[in-house]
XYZ file of C-alpha atoms in Angstrom:
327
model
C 18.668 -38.684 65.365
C 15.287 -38.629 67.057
C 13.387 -37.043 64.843
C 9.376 -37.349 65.138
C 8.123 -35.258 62.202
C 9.462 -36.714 58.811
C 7.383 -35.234 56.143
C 8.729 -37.405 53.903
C 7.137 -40.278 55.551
C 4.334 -39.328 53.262
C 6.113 -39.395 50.417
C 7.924 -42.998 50.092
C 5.804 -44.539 46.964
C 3.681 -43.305 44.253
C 0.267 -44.595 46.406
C 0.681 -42.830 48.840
C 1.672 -39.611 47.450
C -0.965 -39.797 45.295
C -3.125 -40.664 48.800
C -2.427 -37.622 50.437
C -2.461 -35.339 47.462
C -3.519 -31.866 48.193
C -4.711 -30.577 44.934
C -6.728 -32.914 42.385
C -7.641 -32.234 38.814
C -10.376 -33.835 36.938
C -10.846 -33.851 32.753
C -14.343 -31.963 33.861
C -12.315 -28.758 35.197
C -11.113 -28.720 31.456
C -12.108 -26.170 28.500
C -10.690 -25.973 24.846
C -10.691 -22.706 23.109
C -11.441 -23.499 19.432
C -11.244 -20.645 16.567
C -13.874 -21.270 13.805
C -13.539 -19.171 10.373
C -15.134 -19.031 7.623
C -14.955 -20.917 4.428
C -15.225 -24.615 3.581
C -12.745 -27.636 4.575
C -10.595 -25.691 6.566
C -8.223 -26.887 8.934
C -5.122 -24.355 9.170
C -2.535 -24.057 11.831
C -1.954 -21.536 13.561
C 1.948 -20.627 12.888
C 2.849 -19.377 16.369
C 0.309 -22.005 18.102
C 2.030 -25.493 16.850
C -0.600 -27.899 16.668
C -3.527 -25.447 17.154
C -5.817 -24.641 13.769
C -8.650 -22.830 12.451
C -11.187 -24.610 11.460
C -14.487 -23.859 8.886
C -17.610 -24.748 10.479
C -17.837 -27.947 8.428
C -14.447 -29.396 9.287
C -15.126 -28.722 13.185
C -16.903 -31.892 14.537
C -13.577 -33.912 13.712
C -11.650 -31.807 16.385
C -15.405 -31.359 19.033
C -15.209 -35.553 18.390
C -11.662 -35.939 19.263
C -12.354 -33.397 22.478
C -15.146 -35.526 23.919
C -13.208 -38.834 22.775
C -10.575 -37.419 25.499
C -13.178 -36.639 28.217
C -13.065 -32.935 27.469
C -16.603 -31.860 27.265
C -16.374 -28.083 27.476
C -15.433 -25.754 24.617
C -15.032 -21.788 24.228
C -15.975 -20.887 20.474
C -14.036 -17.568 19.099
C -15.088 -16.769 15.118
C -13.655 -15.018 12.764
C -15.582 -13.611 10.394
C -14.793 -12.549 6.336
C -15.340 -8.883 6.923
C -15.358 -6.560 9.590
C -16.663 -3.023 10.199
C -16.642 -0.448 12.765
C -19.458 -1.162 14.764
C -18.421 -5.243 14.515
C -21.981 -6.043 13.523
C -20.377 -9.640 12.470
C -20.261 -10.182 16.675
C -24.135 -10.019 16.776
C -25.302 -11.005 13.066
C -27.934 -14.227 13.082
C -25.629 -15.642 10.541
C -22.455 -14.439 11.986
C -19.661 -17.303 12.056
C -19.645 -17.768 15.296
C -23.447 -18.124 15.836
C -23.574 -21.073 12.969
C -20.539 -22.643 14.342
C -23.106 -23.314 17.659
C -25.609 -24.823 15.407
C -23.780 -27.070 14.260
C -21.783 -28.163 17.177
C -25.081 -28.378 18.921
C -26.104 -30.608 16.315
C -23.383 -32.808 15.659
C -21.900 -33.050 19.516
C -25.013 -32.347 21.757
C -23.439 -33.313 24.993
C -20.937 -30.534 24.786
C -20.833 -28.194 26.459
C -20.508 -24.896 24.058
C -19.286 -21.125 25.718
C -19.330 -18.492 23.382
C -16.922 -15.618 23.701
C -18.045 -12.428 24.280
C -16.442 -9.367 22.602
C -16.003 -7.488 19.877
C -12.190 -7.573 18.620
C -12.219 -10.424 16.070
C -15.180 -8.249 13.982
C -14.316 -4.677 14.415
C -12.146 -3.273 11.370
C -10.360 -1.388 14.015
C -9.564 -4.354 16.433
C -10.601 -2.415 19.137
C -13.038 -4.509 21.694
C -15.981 -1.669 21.406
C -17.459 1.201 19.184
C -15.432 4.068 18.872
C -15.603 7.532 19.688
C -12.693 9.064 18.154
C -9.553 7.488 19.091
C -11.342 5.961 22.640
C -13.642 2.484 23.026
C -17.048 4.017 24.010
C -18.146 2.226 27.002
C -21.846 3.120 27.247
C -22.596 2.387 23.588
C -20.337 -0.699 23.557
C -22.855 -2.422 26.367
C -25.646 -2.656 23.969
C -23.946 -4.385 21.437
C -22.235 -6.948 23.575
C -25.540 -7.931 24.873
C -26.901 -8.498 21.820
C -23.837 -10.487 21.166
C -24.634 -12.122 24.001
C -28.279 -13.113 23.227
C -27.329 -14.035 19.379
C -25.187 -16.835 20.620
C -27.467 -17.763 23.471
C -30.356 -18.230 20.809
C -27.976 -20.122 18.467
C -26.771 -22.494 21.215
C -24.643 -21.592 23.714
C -24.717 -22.735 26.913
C -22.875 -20.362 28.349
C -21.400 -17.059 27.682
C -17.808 -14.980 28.740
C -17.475 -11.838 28.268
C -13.967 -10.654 27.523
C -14.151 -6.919 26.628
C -13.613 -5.569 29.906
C -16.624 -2.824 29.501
C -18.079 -1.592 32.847
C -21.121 -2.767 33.667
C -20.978 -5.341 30.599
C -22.163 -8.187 33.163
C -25.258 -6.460 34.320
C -25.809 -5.631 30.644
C -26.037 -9.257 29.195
C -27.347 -10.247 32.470
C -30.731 -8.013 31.729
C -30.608 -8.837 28.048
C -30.498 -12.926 28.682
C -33.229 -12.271 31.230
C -35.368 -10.319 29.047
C -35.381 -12.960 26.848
C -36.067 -15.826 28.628
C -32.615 -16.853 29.323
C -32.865 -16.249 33.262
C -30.928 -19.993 33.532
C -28.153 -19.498 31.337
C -24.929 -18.332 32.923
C -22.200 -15.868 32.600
C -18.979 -16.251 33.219
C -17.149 -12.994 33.174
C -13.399 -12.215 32.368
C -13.135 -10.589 35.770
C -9.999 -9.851 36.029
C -8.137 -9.689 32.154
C -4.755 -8.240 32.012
C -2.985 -6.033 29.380
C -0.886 -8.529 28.921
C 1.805 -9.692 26.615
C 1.092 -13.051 26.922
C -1.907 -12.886 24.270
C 0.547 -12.151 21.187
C -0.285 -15.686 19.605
C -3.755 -15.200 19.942
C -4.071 -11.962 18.101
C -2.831 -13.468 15.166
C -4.735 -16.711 15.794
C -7.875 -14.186 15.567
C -6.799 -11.523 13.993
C -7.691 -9.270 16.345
C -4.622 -6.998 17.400
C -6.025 -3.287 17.496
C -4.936 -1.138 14.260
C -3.701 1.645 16.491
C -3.085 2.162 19.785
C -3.560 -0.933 22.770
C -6.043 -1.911 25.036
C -4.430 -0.462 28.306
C -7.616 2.059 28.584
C -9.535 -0.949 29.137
C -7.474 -4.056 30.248
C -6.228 -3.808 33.462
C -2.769 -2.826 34.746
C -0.855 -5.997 35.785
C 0.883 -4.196 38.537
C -2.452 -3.892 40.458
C -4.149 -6.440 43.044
C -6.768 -4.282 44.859
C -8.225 -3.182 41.270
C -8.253 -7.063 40.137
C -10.721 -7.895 43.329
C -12.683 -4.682 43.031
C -13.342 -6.131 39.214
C -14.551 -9.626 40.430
C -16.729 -8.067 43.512
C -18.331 -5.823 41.272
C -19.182 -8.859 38.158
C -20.512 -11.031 40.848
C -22.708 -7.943 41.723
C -24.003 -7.695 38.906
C -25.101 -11.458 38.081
C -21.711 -13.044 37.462
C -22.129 -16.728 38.057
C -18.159 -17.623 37.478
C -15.028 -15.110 37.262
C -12.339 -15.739 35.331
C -8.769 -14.659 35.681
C -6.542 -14.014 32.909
C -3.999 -14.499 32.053
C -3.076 -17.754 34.663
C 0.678 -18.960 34.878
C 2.004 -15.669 36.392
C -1.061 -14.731 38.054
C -1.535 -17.442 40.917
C -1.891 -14.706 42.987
C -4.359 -13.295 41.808
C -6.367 -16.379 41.458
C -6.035 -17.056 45.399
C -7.211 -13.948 46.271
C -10.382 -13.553 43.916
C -11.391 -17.527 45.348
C -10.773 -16.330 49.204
C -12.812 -12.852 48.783
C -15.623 -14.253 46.213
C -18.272 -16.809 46.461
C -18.759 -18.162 42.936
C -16.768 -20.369 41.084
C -13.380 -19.476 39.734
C -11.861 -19.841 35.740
C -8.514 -19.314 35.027
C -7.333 -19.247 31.174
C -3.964 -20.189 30.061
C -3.689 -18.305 27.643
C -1.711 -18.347 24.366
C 1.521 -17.234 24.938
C 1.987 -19.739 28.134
C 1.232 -22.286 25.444
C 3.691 -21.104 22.621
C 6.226 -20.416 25.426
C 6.020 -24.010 26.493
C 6.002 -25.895 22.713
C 8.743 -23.587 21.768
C 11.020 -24.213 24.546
C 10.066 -28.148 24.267
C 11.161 -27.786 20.370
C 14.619 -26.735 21.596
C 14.840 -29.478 23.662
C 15.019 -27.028 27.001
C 12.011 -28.816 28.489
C 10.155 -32.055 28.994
C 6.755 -30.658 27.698
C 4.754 -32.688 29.280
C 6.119 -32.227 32.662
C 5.685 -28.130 32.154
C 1.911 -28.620 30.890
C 1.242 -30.459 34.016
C 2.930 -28.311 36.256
C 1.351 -25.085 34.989
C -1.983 -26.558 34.878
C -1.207 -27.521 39.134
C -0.462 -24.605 39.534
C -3.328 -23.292 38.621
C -5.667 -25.754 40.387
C -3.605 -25.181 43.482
C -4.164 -21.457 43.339
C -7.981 -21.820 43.641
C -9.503 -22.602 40.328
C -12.180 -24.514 39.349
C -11.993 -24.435 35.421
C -9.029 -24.116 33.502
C -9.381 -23.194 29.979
C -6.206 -24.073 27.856
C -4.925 -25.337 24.336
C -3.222 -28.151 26.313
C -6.908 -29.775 27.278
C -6.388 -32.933 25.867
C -3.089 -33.767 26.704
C -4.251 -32.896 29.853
C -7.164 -34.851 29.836
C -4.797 -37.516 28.878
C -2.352 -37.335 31.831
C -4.935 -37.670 34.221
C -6.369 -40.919 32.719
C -2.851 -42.162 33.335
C -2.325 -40.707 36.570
C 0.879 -38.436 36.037
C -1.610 -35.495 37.483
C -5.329 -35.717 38.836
């Protein structure tokens, strides 16, 4: 048969499909979200995250060592904090968890690169991600408190900040607080475009932060919607977004393509906790080669148009590519 085009002509040996590769990773793309809590020497895991743990501020530098060790250098900080109340002042206190957990990581690992979290959920009593006005989040008065969330964790060392509460105007918000306070060069990197989604069961115990009553559809966004998810990222990078964020990632390539084709800043994707429990439970079973999965969700991530994938999986990750299964 005389055939001319033979794609796989390009795929005979491992050199040269790893020559003409169309989608490359690196262990800088990478983020780790870590929970901190309070208390001394505390390393618990997380029952429905195998392998993932809480840890007290003083038992944290053994897992920030063992990031960096991997070539991981960027990590999202969640706390959770001994007491809540209704206003979450634990979000925004000087000595909240999360703010001491950046002093210290700043101190003991000063080349890494710390993102704090921005919302409210983890230190509300309610579990809502604002203040409340009767049953409903209050937007308006919400935006204050997030920004000084935002500063507090700026001032205690974080590099960067996310916010995750899906407020409006919550971008322009922190942006004016930061700048305010002489923070003009530190960036934001908004949760965009942050489903109501069912994939973040694991999390919500991992910070206990599922909502007392009620959900978080009034807030979230519908995940039957695409115009809605790009009218969220245009109107962050309005208002001084300097990355967007998708969430959840594994069944929302989509989405992920079109916020990179219609924006102009970089763009985060976050596996989030359920892709990762999905994955190390159907491993367990002996349904899937777990490795292979990780690496193929993380591609397809990467191949849908991000730049920064945040996921529990960052070291193995990190590992893979140092021995070329992905990269």
């Amino acid at each position: 048969m005389e055939l001319k085009n033979r794609p796989r002509r390009l795929r005979k040996t491992a050199v040269l499909r790893k020559m003409v590769r169309e989608t490359r990773i690196d262990k800088s793309s990478l983020a780790y979200p870590l929970f901190v809590t309070e208390g001394n020497n505390v390393k618990e895991e997380i029952s429905s995250l195998p392998g993932q743990y809480r840890y007290s501020v003083d038992r944290m530098e053994e897992k920030l060592t063992e990031l960096m060790d991997a070539g991981v250098s960027s990590v999202l900080l969640f706390g959770i904090p001994a007491h809540k109340d209704e206003v979450g002042s634990g979000a925004y206190a000087r000595d909240g968890i999360v703010q001491r957990a950046f002093r210290q990581a700043e101190k003991s690992c000063p080349d890494l690169y710390l993102i704090g979290d921005v919302c409210m959920c983890e230190y509300t009593s309610h579990g809502h991600c604002g203040v409340l006005r009767g049953k409903e989040v209050d937007n308006d008065k919400t935006l204050e408190l997030l920004a000084e969330t935002a500063l507090s964790q700026v001032q205690a060392g974080a590099d960067m900040v996310a916010p995750s509460d899906m407020m409006d105007g919550r971008v322009a918000a922190i942006r004016n607080k930061l700048d305010a306070h002489g923070y003009e060069e530190t960036p934001v990197m908004s949760y965009a475009v942050k489903f109501a989604s069912s994939f973040y069961g694991p999390f919500r115990e991992a910070a206990s932060s599922a909502p007392l009553f009620g959900d978080r559809k009034s807030y979230q966004m519908d995940y039957h919607n695409r115009r809605e998810a790009l009218k969220e990222a245009l109107l962050d990078v309005k208002e001084g977004a300097d990355i967007v964020m998708v969430k959840p990632a594994m069944a929302y390539g989509d989405l992920i393509r079109e916020v990179k084709d219609h924006t102009n800043v970089p763009v985060a994707a976050y596996s989030v906790s359920g892709e990762y429990a999905m994955a190390k439970a159907a491993a367990r079973a002996g349904w899937i080669d777990e490795a292979g999965v990780m690496c193929e969700m993380a591609v397809s991530a990467f191949r849908a148009g991000t730049d920064i994938y945040i996921t529990y999986f960052a070291k193995e990750l990190a590992k893979c590519i140092d021995q070329g299964i992905i990269g």
